[in-house]
Amino acid sequence: MLNKTQIKLQHINSLLYLVAMLPLFSLKMVSISIIIFLVTALFNFFHRKEKLESINYKYILLFAAPFFLNILALLYTNNYQISLKILEKNLAIIIFPVVFFFLKPFYRNSQFIRFIQVYILSCFAMVVFSIIYVLVNVSNIVVNNTNNNNYQSVVKLRESLDLVPIIGEHTIYYSLLVGVGLLLLYYNRFKSIILNILLYVFFVLGLLLASSKGVILALILVSICVIFQKNKNVKRSSLVTVVFLVGISLLGYFSPLKVRIESFFKNKHFYPTGIHYNSVNIRNAIYSCSFSLIDDAGLFGFSPGDTQVKLNECYKQFDTVAFQKKSYNTHNQYLDYLLSFGFVGLFIMLFVYFQYLKIALKANNRFYLNFLIFFYIAFLTENILARNTGIILFNLFNCLMGYRVLILKETYE
């Protein structure tokens, strides 16, 4: 029998799982859940009377490396206020390592499983709400196709995901949330087979609805890695991969993703011109400017507060309204590190990311390994850590899995 104190502690500990409901929270709600996560972990820490000798300082430094780079960049930024806002946005990068490697909120495998399951079910609810919202508003979303407006219909369909009340999210981050949910589900399936199938189906529907090419490509490549990891027979793995790719192609053909892929091949302008622009030629202009700025970035970069200013200046060479409507970042996390922190900062971050891989490989933890591969590939096509959702999603689960491997010595195949 549990005494009253133990029951009270269990109720308090349940607050740790609030942050796992990230897919269902607005930005303010996420911020509040992180504060609750920190306060609850602090309460547990002092209740356990943990000794300071057990603090893993090196892991805190390793997992919070980007935050310290942002602090150093304050020394040479020309836009101090913007840099401070970016630093504030990146607070989660220091909070999560401190909570996991200092306060150590979880100490049983069942707590990890519960945390992950809360996230998976939250993702499922997000997808269900999104689909309902799209179906209810379909008449306002779908453009009349008499003038071959398939592309515009898909654009409006994807934009509608950002308009869902409370849980509205940019399609890239919506896809990331669902993609992580899919990966977590594969390694943490529920006991009910029917529930697992239902979750898989809705997660795939959510991915097709958002049609984010970069995230879907990352998931496909990770899935191929999983196939070869599970089957040592190369011929069998190759056959399964072919069947998998055929199935994915068929799904893509009957989804909004088809129109997105077709736009890549039907693109008439390499760079955006006037009102003629789409995601393909805008990216061409973005990458052109990003690479042209590398020489000026030097050893230490422009600083996070100045990088966007430099990009916006470069975009002025393109005679189009596209860059007047909104600001576009590098759309590549590694390029962003290079421009913001220079070659020194990029080297540090590549070293840090390699250390995460070493941790996963040394522990033979395929779950953590494939999570990292998924994000490292996604980093190639998107500046994932430019928004709160990306910052929190990556750092929360990176710290969670790193803590599980390094502190609890859990192996996950």
XYZ file of C-alpha atoms in Angstrom:
413
model
C 0.000 0.000 0.000
C 1.206 3.480 -0.860
C 1.148 6.030 1.922
C -0.261 9.534 1.440
C 3.172 11.041 0.817
C 3.929 8.549 -1.976
C 0.536 9.160 -3.592
C 1.116 12.912 -3.418
C 4.533 12.469 -5.058
C 3.000 10.398 -7.861
C 0.487 13.164 -8.566
C 3.257 15.751 -8.638
C 5.413 13.566 -10.901
C 2.561 13.282 -13.390
C 3.178 16.961 -14.195
C 6.456 15.913 -15.864
C 4.434 14.437 -18.723
C 2.739 17.714 -19.641
C 5.617 18.767 -21.894
C 5.137 15.533 -23.869
C 1.806 16.995 -25.027
C 3.747 19.444 -27.212
C 1.710 18.642 -30.393
C -1.504 19.847 -28.720
C -0.155 23.035 -27.161
C 0.086 26.592 -28.387
C 3.424 28.387 -27.980
C 2.425 29.902 -24.622
C 1.122 26.569 -23.357
C 4.379 24.868 -24.359
C 6.373 27.513 -22.475
C 4.235 26.963 -19.371
C 4.650 23.176 -19.651
C 8.460 23.572 -19.794
C 8.388 25.730 -16.642
C 6.221 23.098 -14.911
C 8.639 20.395 -16.123
C 11.575 22.297 -14.588
C 9.812 23.092 -11.291
C 8.577 19.499 -10.864
C 12.060 18.138 -11.543
C 13.487 20.588 -8.986
C 10.947 19.429 -6.402
C 11.908 15.794 -6.994
C 15.598 16.637 -6.851
C 15.383 18.267 -3.421
C 13.029 15.590 -2.153
C 15.585 12.907 -3.104
C 18.380 15.011 -1.543
C 20.638 14.265 -4.513
C 24.358 14.753 -3.972
C 26.040 17.372 -6.162
C 28.900 14.971 -6.915
C 26.571 12.996 -9.171
C 25.935 15.905 -11.541
C 27.093 15.153 -15.098
C 28.537 18.510 -16.103
C 30.164 17.262 -19.317
C 26.835 15.986 -20.611
C 25.158 19.297 -19.840
C 27.885 21.072 -21.837
C 27.575 18.602 -24.713
C 23.791 18.726 -25.032
C 23.581 22.499 -24.496
C 26.409 23.408 -26.924
C 24.259 25.520 -29.324
C 23.097 27.687 -26.431
C 26.662 28.536 -25.448
C 27.483 29.386 -29.068
C 24.594 31.858 -29.033
C 26.009 33.459 -25.881
C 29.470 33.823 -27.443
C 27.910 35.362 -30.572
C 26.621 38.238 -28.421
C 30.220 39.476 -28.258
C 30.324 40.399 -31.954
C 26.718 40.877 -33.081
C 25.548 44.138 -34.657
C 21.921 43.414 -33.732
C 22.064 42.918 -29.998
C 18.296 42.985 -29.386
C 17.569 40.419 -32.093
C 20.387 38.198 -30.810
C 18.957 38.389 -27.284
C 15.515 37.388 -28.579
C 17.063 34.414 -30.367
C 18.916 33.490 -27.168
C 15.635 33.679 -25.245
C 13.969 31.439 -27.835
C 16.799 28.935 -27.347
C 16.396 28.682 -23.563
C 14.992 25.157 -23.938
C 18.430 24.085 -25.222
C 19.919 24.727 -21.754
C 16.836 23.828 -19.692
C 16.458 20.239 -20.941
C 20.112 19.182 -20.401
C 20.035 20.702 -16.898
C 16.780 18.910 -16.057
C 17.891 15.521 -17.383
C 21.581 15.425 -16.440
C 21.391 17.456 -13.226
C 17.902 17.017 -11.788
C 17.348 13.520 -13.266
C 13.531 13.443 -13.318
C 13.152 9.853 -14.556
C 14.743 6.799 -12.972
C 12.577 3.922 -14.241
C 12.059 2.607 -17.770
C 8.288 2.711 -17.263
C 8.496 6.500 -16.888
C 10.214 6.817 -20.277
C 7.617 4.593 -21.904
C 4.783 6.629 -20.387
C 6.367 9.907 -21.529
C 6.726 8.609 -25.088
C 3.187 7.202 -25.144
C 1.769 10.553 -24.017
C 3.583 12.185 -26.942
C 2.353 9.550 -29.427
C -1.277 9.924 -28.338
C -0.951 13.721 -28.436
C 0.310 13.464 -32.024
C -2.624 11.243 -32.886
C -5.066 13.781 -31.430
C -3.340 16.583 -33.380
C -3.713 14.696 -36.663
C -7.371 13.842 -35.969
C -8.217 17.476 -35.125
C -6.376 18.653 -38.244
C -8.226 16.253 -40.537
C -11.579 17.262 -39.031
C -10.705 20.948 -39.506
C -9.732 20.369 -43.156
C -12.916 18.385 -43.877
C -15.138 21.026 -42.269
C -13.437 23.835 -44.217
C -12.754 21.952 -47.448
C -14.963 24.276 -49.542
C -12.805 27.255 -48.539
C -9.533 25.400 -48.975
C -9.828 23.710 -52.364
C -9.421 26.084 -55.307
C -11.585 25.688 -58.417
C -9.559 23.386 -60.662
C -10.980 24.473 -64.022
C -7.826 26.513 -64.668
C -5.400 23.812 -63.557
C -5.099 25.171 -60.025
C -3.999 21.885 -58.445
C -0.825 23.476 -57.109
C -2.709 26.376 -55.502
C -5.179 23.917 -53.964
C -2.310 22.010 -52.366
C -0.754 25.270 -51.154
C -4.042 26.289 -49.493
C -4.491 22.782 -48.085
C -1.043 22.891 -46.473
C -1.569 26.443 -45.215
C -4.801 25.347 -43.529
C -2.769 23.250 -41.058
C -1.407 26.495 -39.656
C -4.967 27.760 -39.108
C -6.220 24.926 -36.901
C -7.260 26.566 -33.590
C -4.687 26.264 -30.762
C -2.707 23.422 -32.379
C -2.117 25.111 -35.757
C 1.441 24.485 -36.966
C 3.612 25.256 -39.998
C 3.616 22.239 -42.333
C 7.346 21.563 -41.847
C 6.990 21.348 -38.084
C 3.659 19.559 -38.326
C 5.437 16.900 -40.405
C 8.311 16.772 -37.907
C 5.930 16.253 -34.993
C 4.163 13.423 -36.822
C 7.437 11.967 -38.144
C 8.880 11.764 -34.636
C 5.593 10.245 -33.451
C 5.864 7.573 -36.152
C 9.451 6.764 -35.190
C 8.603 6.629 -31.474
C 5.616 4.379 -32.182
C 7.761 1.888 -34.104
C 10.041 1.390 -31.097
C 7.346 1.791 -28.427
C 4.267 0.022 -29.728
C 1.153 -0.317 -27.587
C -0.127 -3.735 -26.517
C -3.216 -3.351 -28.714
C -2.483 -4.259 -32.358
C -5.618 -2.427 -33.513
C -4.505 0.758 -31.742
C -1.047 0.521 -33.321
C -2.519 0.102 -36.816
C -4.892 3.023 -36.233
C -1.995 5.221 -35.119
C 0.148 4.238 -38.115
C -2.686 4.979 -40.553
C -3.432 8.416 -39.121
C 0.247 9.356 -38.889
C 0.733 8.498 -42.563
C -2.405 10.496 -43.435
C -1.008 13.439 -41.480
C 2.303 13.258 -43.342
C 0.570 13.112 -46.729
C -1.688 16.003 -45.743
C 1.301 18.212 -44.883
C 3.329 16.903 -47.864
C 6.657 18.190 -46.559
C 9.143 16.701 -49.022
C 12.238 17.060 -46.836
C 10.712 15.406 -43.772
C 9.136 12.597 -45.818
C 12.479 11.960 -47.548
C 14.204 11.796 -44.144
C 11.599 9.289 -42.925
C 11.972 7.155 -46.050
C 15.765 7.024 -45.670
C 15.486 6.187 -41.965
C 12.946 3.461 -42.796
C 15.437 1.940 -45.247
C 18.083 2.048 -42.489
C 15.669 0.209 -40.174
C 14.997 -2.452 -42.830
C 18.703 -3.211 -43.234
C 19.272 -3.071 -39.466
C 16.532 -5.639 -38.846
C 17.502 -8.015 -41.671
C 21.105 -9.145 -42.000
C 20.306 -10.834 -45.311
C 21.155 -8.155 -47.916
C 18.999 -9.693 -50.667
C 15.968 -9.911 -48.418
C 16.504 -6.360 -47.156
C 16.849 -5.101 -50.731
C 13.607 -6.829 -51.751
C 11.734 -5.385 -48.756
C 13.155 -1.943 -49.595
C 11.910 -2.165 -53.195
C 8.426 -3.207 -52.035
C 8.461 -0.395 -49.460
C 9.468 2.216 -52.052
C 6.786 1.015 -54.480
C 4.188 1.304 -51.719
C 5.388 4.803 -50.815
C 5.274 5.828 -54.490
C 1.670 4.651 -54.810
C 0.682 6.534 -51.664
C 2.425 9.648 -52.941
C 0.705 9.394 -56.328
C -2.753 9.614 -54.763
C -1.907 12.430 -52.359
C -1.069 16.171 -52.397
C 2.592 15.108 -52.447
C 2.233 14.266 -56.154
C 1.506 17.900 -57.044
C 4.431 19.061 -54.899
C 6.832 16.729 -56.703
C 5.440 17.653 -60.132
C 6.091 21.336 -59.411
C 9.783 20.491 -59.066
C 9.968 19.187 -62.644
C 7.564 21.729 -64.175
C 9.408 24.724 -62.770
C 9.837 27.271 -65.612
C 11.999 29.778 -63.737
C 15.206 28.751 -61.981
C 14.967 31.833 -59.758
C 11.717 33.581 -58.729
C 10.724 36.295 -61.206
C 7.943 38.822 -60.599
C 4.835 36.921 -59.542
C 6.225 33.646 -60.902
C 7.566 31.881 -57.858
C 7.122 28.615 -56.006
C 8.897 26.614 -53.310
C 11.450 25.298 -55.822
C 12.764 28.516 -57.377
C 12.590 30.333 -54.026
C 14.861 27.646 -52.573
C 17.243 28.095 -55.499
C 17.514 31.796 -54.655
C 17.898 31.062 -50.937
C 20.740 28.596 -51.478
C 22.400 30.927 -53.989
C 22.477 33.726 -51.406
C 23.455 31.429 -48.547
C 26.477 30.052 -50.398
C 27.487 33.489 -51.678
C 27.726 34.730 -48.068
C 30.040 31.956 -46.864
C 33.277 33.798 -47.718
C 32.179 36.847 -45.725
C 31.107 34.729 -42.746
C 34.719 33.854 -41.958
C 35.799 31.962 -38.851
C 33.094 33.184 -36.467
C 30.162 34.097 -38.730
C 27.811 37.063 -38.703
C 26.051 36.007 -35.442
C 22.448 34.698 -35.347
C 21.133 38.258 -35.047
C 22.820 39.419 -38.255
C 22.477 36.389 -40.543
C 18.894 37.134 -41.592
C 19.802 40.769 -42.302
C 22.591 39.613 -44.631
C 20.253 37.198 -46.394
C 17.552 39.839 -46.850
C 20.108 42.175 -48.430
C 21.128 39.453 -50.868
C 17.506 38.653 -51.786
C 17.073 42.196 -53.138
C 18.902 41.188 -56.322
C 15.898 39.066 -57.333
C 13.120 40.957 -59.107
C 10.208 39.285 -57.353
C 7.535 39.998 -54.760
C 8.265 36.663 -53.068
C 10.937 38.047 -50.741
C 8.865 41.137 -49.956
C 6.086 39.074 -48.409
C 8.203 37.251 -45.819
C 11.752 36.580 -44.661
C 13.389 33.313 -45.651
C 16.162 31.687 -43.626
C 18.868 29.401 -45.054
C 16.563 26.356 -45.205
C 19.558 24.274 -44.151
C 20.577 23.938 -40.513
C 24.249 23.418 -41.319
C 24.357 26.506 -43.542
C 22.735 28.462 -40.738
C 25.466 27.355 -38.321
C 28.106 28.339 -40.875
C 26.686 31.819 -41.481
C 25.814 32.462 -37.820
C 28.896 31.013 -36.107
C 31.410 30.692 -38.952
C 33.624 27.712 -39.731
C 34.583 27.412 -36.058
C 30.944 27.172 -34.968
C 30.059 24.719 -37.736
C 32.991 22.493 -36.761
C 31.894 22.578 -33.108
C 28.307 21.631 -34.002
C 29.391 18.829 -36.349
C 31.641 17.519 -33.573
C 28.729 17.700 -31.100
C 26.364 15.912 -33.487
C 29.018 13.248 -34.078
C 29.288 12.742 -30.308
C 25.539 12.072 -30.133
C 25.969 9.431 -32.833
C 28.874 7.885 -30.905
C 26.715 7.664 -27.786
C 23.951 5.856 -29.700
C 26.363 3.530 -31.533
C 28.388 2.678 -28.431
C 25.191 1.720 -26.601
C 23.897 -0.155 -29.665
C 20.743 1.925 -29.299
C 19.058 1.875 -32.709
C 16.122 3.888 -31.438
C 18.352 6.844 -30.560
C 20.536 6.304 -33.637
C 17.620 6.451 -36.074
C 16.140 9.462 -34.291
C 19.428 11.298 -34.882
C 19.684 10.169 -38.510
C 16.137 11.406 -39.113
C 16.942 14.890 -37.834
C 20.399 15.091 -39.402
C 18.836 14.413 -42.815
C 15.974 16.852 -42.159
C 18.590 19.492 -41.267
C 19.792 19.347 -44.890
C 16.562 20.771 -46.291
C 15.220 22.897 -43.435
C 16.485 25.242 -40.754
C 14.695 23.113 -38.158
C 16.054 24.916 -35.099
C 14.839 28.336 -36.241
C 11.433 27.922 -34.567
C 10.361 27.031 -31.047
C 8.700 23.785 -32.115
C 11.865 22.494 -33.785
C 14.080 23.627 -30.900
C 11.892 21.978 -28.260
C 11.140 18.797 -30.223
C 14.754 17.978 -31.088
C 16.312 18.959 -27.769
C 13.617 17.366 -25.606
C 13.903 13.925 -27.179
C 17.643 14.168 -27.804
C 18.183 14.793 -24.076
C 15.585 12.183 -23.103
C 17.249 9.473 -25.198
C 20.767 10.578 -24.315
C 19.887 10.472 -20.616
C 18.322 7.056 -21.014
C 21.490 5.688 -22.617
C 24.155 7.502 -20.594
C 22.634 7.527 -17.110
C 20.278 4.562 -17.025
C 22.396 2.508 -19.454
C 19.336 1.389 -21.423
C 19.902 -0.441 -24.712
C 17.134 -0.189 -27.277
C 17.200 -2.238 -30.451
